Coordinates of C-alpha atoms in Angstrom, one line a residue:
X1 CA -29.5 5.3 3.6
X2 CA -28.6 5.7 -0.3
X3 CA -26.5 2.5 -0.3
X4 CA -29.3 0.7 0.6
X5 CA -31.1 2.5 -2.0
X6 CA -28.8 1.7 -5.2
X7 CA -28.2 -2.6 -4.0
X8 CA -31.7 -2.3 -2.9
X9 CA -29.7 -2.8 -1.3
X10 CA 1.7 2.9 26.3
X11 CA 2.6 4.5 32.6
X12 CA 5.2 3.8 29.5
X13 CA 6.5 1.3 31.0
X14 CA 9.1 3.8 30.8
X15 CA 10.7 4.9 27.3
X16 CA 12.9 7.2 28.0
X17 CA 13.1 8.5 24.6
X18 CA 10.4 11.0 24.8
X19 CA 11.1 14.5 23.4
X20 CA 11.3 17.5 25.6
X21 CA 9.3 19.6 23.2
X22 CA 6.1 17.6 22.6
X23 CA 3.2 19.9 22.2
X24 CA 0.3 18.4 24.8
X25 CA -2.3 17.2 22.8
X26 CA -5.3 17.5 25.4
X27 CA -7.4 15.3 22.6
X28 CA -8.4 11.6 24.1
X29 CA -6.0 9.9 21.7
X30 CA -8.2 7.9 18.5
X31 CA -8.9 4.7 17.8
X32 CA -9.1 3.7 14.3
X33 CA -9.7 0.3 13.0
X34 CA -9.3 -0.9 9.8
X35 CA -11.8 -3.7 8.6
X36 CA -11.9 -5.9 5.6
X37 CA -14.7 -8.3 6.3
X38 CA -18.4 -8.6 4.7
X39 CA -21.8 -6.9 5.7
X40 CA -22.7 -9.7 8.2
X41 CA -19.1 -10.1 10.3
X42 CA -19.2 -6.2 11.4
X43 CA -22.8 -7.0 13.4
X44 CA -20.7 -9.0 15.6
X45 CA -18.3 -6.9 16.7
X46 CA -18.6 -4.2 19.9
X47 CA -17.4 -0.8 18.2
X48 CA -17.7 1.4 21.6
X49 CA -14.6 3.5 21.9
X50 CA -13.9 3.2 18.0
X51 CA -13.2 6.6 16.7
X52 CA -12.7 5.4 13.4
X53 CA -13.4 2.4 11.1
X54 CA -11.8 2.2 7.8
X55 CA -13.4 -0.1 4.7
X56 CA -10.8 -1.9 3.2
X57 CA -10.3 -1.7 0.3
X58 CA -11.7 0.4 -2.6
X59 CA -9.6 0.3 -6.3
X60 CA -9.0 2.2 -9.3
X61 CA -10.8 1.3 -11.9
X62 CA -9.2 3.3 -14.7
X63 CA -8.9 6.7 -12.8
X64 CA -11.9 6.7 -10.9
X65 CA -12.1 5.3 -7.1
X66 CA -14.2 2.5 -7.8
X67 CA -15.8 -0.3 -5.2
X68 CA -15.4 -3.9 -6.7
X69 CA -19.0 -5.7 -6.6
X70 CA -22.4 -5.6 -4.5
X71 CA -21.2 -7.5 -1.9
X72 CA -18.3 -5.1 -1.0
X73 CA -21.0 -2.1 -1.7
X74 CA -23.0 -4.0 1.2
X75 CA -20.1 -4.2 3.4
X76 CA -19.3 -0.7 3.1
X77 CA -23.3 -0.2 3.7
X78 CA -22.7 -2.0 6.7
X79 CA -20.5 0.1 8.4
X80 CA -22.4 3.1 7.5
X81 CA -25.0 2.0 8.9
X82 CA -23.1 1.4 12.4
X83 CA -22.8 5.1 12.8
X84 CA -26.5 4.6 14.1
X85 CA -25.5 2.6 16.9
X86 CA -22.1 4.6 17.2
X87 CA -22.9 8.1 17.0
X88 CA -19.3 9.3 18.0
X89 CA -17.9 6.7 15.1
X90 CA -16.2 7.8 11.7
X91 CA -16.4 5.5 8.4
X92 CA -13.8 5.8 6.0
X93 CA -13.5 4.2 2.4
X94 CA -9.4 3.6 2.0
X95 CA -7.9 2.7 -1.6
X96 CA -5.0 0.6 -2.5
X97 CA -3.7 -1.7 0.4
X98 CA -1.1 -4.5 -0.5
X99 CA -1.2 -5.6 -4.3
X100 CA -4.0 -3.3 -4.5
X101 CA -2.3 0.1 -6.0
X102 CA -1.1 -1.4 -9.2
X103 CA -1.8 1.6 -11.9
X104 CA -1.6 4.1 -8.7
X105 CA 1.9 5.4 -9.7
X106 CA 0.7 6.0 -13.9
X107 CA -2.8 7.5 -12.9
X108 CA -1.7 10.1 -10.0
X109 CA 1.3 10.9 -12.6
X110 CA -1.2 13.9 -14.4
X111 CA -3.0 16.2 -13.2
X112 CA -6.0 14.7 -15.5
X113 CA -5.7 11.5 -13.8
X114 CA -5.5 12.8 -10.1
X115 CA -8.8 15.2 -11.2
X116 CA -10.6 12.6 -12.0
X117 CA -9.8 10.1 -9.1
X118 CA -10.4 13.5 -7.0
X119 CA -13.8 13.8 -8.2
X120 CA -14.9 10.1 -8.1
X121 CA -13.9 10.1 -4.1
X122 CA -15.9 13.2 -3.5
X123 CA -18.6 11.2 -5.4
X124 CA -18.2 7.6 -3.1
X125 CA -18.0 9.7 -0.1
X126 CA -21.1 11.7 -0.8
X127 CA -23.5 8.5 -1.8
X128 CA -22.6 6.1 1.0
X129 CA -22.3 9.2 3.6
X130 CA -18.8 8.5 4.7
X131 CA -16.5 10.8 6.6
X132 CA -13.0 10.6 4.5
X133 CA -10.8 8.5 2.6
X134 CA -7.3 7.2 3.5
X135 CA -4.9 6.7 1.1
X136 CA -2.9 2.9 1.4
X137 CA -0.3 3.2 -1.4
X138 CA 2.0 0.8 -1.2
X139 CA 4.0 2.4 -2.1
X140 CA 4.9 5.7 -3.6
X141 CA 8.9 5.8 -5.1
X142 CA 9.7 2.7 -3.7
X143 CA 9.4 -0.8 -4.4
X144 CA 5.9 -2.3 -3.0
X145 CA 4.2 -5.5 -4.5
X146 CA 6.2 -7.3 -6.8
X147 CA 5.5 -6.0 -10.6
X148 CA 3.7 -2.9 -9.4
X149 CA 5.2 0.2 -11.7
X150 CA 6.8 2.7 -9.2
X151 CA 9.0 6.3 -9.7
X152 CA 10.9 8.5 -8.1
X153 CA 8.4 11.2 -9.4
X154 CA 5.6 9.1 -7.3
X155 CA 6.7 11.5 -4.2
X156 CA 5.7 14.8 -5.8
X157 CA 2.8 13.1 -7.8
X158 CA 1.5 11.9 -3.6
X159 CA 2.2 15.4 -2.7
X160 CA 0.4 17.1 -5.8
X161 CA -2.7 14.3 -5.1
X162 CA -3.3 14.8 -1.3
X163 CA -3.2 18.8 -2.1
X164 CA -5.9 18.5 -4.3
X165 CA -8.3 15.9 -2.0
X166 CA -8.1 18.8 0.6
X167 CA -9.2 21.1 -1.4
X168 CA -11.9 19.3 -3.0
X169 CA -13.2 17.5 0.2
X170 CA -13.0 20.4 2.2
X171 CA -12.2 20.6 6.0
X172 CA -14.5 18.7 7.4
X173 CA -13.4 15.3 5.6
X174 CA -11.3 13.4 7.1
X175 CA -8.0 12.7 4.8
X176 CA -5.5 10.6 5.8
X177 CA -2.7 8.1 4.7
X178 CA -1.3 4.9 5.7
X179 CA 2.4 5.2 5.7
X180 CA 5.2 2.6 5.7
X181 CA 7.8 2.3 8.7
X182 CA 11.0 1.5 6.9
X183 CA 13.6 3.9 6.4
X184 CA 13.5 3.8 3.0
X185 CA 9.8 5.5 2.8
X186 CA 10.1 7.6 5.3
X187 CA 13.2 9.1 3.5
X188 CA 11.9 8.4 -0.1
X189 CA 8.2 7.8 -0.4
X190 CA 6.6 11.4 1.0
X191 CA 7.2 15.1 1.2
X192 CA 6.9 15.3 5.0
X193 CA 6.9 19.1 5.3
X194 CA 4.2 19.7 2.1
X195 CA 1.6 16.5 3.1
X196 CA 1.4 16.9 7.1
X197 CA -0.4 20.5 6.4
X198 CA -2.9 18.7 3.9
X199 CA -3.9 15.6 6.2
X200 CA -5.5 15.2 9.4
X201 CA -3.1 12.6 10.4
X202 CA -0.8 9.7 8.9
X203 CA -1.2 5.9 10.1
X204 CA 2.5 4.0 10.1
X205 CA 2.4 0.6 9.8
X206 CA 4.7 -0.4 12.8
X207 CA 4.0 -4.0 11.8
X208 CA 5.3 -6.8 9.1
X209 CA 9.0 -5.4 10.8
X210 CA 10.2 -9.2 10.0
X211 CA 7.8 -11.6 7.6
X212 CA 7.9 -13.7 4.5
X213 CA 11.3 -12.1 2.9
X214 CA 13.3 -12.5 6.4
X215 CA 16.5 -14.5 6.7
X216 CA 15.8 -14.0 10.5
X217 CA 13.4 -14.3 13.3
X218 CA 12.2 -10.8 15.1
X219 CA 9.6 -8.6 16.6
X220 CA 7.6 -8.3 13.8
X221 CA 5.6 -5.1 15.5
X222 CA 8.1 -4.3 18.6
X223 CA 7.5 -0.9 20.5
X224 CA 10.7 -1.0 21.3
X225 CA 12.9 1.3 23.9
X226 CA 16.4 3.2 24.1
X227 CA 17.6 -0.6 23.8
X228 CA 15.9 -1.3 21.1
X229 CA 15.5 1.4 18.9
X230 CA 16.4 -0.8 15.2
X231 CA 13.1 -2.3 13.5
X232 CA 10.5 -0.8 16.2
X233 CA 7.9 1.6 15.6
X234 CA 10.0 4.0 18.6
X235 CA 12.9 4.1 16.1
X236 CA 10.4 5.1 12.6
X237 CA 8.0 7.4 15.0
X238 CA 12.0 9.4 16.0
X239 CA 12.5 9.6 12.5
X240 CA 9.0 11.2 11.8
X241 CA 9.9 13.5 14.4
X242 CA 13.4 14.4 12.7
X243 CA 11.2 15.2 9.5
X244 CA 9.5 17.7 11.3
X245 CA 6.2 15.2 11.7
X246 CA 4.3 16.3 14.8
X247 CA 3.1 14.3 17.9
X248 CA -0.7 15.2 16.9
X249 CA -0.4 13.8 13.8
X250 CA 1.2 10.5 14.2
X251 CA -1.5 7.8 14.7
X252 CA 0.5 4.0 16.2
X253 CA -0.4 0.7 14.3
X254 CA -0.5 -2.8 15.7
X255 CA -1.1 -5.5 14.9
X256 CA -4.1 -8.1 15.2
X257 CA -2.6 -11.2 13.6
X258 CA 0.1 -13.8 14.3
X259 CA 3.1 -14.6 12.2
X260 CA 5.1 -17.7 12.5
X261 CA 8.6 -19.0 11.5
X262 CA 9.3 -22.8 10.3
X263 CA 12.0 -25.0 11.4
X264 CA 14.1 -22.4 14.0
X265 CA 16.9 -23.4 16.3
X266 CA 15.5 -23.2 19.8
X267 CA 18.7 -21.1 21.4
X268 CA 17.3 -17.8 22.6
X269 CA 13.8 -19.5 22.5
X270 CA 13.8 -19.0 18.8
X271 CA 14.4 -15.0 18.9
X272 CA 17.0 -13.9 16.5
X273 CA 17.2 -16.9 14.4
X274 CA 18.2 -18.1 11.3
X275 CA 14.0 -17.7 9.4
X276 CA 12.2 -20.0 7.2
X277 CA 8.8 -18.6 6.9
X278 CA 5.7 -20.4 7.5
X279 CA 2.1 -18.7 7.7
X280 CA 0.4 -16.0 9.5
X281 CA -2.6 -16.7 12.1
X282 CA -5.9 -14.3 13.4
X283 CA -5.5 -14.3 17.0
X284 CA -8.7 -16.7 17.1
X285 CA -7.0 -19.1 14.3
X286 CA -3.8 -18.9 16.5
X287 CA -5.9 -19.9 20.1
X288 CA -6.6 -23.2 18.6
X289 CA -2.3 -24.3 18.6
X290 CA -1.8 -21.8 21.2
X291 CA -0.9 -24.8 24.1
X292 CA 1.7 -25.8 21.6
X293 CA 3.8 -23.0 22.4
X294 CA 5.4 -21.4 25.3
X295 CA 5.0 -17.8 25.4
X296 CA 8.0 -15.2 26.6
X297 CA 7.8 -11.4 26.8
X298 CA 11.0 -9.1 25.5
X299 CA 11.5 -6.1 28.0
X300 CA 13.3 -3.7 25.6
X301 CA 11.1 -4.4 22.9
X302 CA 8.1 -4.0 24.7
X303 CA 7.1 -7.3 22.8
X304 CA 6.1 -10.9 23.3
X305 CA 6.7 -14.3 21.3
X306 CA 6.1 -17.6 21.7
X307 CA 8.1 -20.9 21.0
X308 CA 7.0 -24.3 20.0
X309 CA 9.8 -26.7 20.8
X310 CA 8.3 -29.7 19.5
X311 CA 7.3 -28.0 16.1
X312 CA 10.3 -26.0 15.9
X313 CA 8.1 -22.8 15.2
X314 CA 8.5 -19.0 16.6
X315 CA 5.7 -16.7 16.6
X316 CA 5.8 -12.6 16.9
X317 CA 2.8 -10.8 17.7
X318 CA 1.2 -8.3 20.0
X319 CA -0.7 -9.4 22.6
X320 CA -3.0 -7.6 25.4
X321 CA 0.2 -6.1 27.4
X322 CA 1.8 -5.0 24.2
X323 CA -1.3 -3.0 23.2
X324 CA -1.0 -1.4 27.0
X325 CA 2.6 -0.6 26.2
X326 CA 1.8 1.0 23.1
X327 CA -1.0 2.8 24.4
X328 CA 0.9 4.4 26.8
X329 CA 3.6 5.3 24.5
X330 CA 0.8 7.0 22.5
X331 CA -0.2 9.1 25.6
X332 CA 3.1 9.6 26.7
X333 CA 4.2 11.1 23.6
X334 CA 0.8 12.7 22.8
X335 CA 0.6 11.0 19.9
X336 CA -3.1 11.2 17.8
X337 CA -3.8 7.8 18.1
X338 CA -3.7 4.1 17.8
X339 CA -5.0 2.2 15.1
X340 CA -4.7 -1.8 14.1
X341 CA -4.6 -4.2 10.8
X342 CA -7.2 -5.2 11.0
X343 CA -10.7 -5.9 13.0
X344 CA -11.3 -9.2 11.2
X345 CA -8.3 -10.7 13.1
X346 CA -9.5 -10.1 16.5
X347 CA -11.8 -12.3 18.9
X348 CA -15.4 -11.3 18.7
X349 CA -15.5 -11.2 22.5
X350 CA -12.3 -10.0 25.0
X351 CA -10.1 -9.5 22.1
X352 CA -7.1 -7.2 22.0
X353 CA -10.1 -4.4 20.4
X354 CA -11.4 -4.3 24.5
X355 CA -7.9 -3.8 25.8
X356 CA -7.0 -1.2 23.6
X357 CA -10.2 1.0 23.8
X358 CA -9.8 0.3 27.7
X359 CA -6.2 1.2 27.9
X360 CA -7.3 4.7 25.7
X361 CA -10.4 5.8 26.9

């Protein structure tokens, strides 16, 4: 391998909101993982039924696609080097993620600037062997992380940038994007009907739905139903649909981590609260206070929780029978496929990986 080379180196459980006109998409729906652990983590970790694993993350260094030191060159390695043991698995380099776009909006604003990052990608892909790149702008047009420039030009500069990956990587690359799930991208952030052509398929982030900035408690990555269609991924994945986004191209996210609320009035067991944040959790970091809580599922939103009474904490996450419910929503709807932030955050053994790549395949 070259890189070792260079360093030496959801039954739904019934949603009844299912359009009438959904193309049947007789692909087994994907799995795509994202991962942003080291070289050694990813040996541990049982990648049957992955379709795809995503390293993340990769950063611009002036307008090139740049990796930040050895050890992230390793990890990326790593994963390569899985394919091996994987045949049927994809490796994709992704750049950006949260606080990690911060000159994305002034370098894809010329055409010099997306050239160049076009040709470094083709570059990174072609010397570690990888399969495709996915795009985690956070975000185009619309506020992201705090300080990070952004413009309403941003949505025809994304449009202009994914037009020219295609046709410099060619067909058989894999390009995709990770989108946000609040109205406000999905109305602001991307030309629907000029991207979806140019992109094999977009990955919404139906997570962080409540977090840090929320004045209450919530389903932080709800499904959700005809009875709970506000902050779920049922209500953004309708409103792909109204922008003319097809089934085939819409891949799910969940989520593998925990996040927890401070001081919350028990009524309603903590749900729909008045929020102080507290911290998030990996599922594994969370099984050491798990007795602490007691753990309730929400029917319309397809979602559980937890409440500690003594600690006055509430905790939103998915579990193993929300990743069922979301997997059948996937092949319900014939949706592309299911994918989760992030790999790091699950148990080596039994995790929530298992259930979904049972529930799928």
């Amino acid at each position: 391998m070259r890189w070792i080379i260079f360093f030496s180196m959801w039954t739904l459980w019934s949603c009844s909101k299912v359009k009438n006109d959904v193309v049947t998409n007789d692909a087994q729906p994907l799995v795509i993982a994202y991962y942003a652990g080291d070289a050694a983590a990813i040996q541990s970790y049982d990648l049957h039924g992955v379709d795809q694993i995503i390293y993340s993350f990769m950063h611009l260094k002036g307008n090139r696609l740049t990796i930040d030191n050895e050890a992230d060159s390793l990890a990326l390695g790593a994963l390569i080097n899985q394919k091996i043991k994987y045949p049927q698995l994809k490796v994709l380099v992704s750049l950006g993620g949260w606080g990690g776009c911060e000159t994305c909006s002034s370098v894809f604003s010329t055409a010099e600037g997306r050239a160049e990052f076009v040709k470094s990608c083709v570059e990174v892909i072609d010397f570690y062997g990888a399969d495709g790149i996915d795009l985690d702008w956070e975000y185009p047009a619309i506020a992201g992380y705090p300080g990070h420039e952004f413009q309403p030009a941003d949505r025809e500069n994304f449009t202009a940038l994914v037009q020219s990956l295609r046709q410099a990587m060619g067909e058989d690359l894999v390009l995709s994007f990770a989108a946000g799930a609040s109205n406000n991208f999905i109305e602001n952030s991307i030309e629907w009907d000029k991207v979806m052509p140019e992109v094999d398929h977009v990955n919404i982030m139906t997570y962080d739905f409540y977090g840090a900035g929320s004045s209450m408690t919530g389903h932080h990555t709800a499904l959700g139903s005809n009875t709970f269609e506000k902050r779920s991924a049922v209500q953004t994945i309708e409103e792909l649909y109204k922008k003319g986004v097809k089934p085939e191209q819409i891949v799910l996210g969940a989520a593998f981590y925990v996040k927890t609320f401070k001081n919350i009035d028990p009524s309603n067991n903590g749900l729909f609260q008045p929020a102080e944040w507290n911290r998030s959790y990996s599922q594994p970091e969370f099984e050491t206070i798990k007795s602490e809580f007691d753990f309730y599922w929400d029917e319309a939103a397809q979602s559980p929780y937890a409440y500690s009474a003594d600690n006055r904490i509430f905790a939103t996450f998915d579990d193993h029978r929300s990743i069922e419910s979301k997997v059948s929503y996937v092949l319900n709807q014939n949706l592309k496929g299911i994918m989760f932030w992030q790999l790091m955050n699950d148990h080596k053994k039994d995790g929530l990986l298992k259930t979904m790549v049972n529930a799928v395949k």
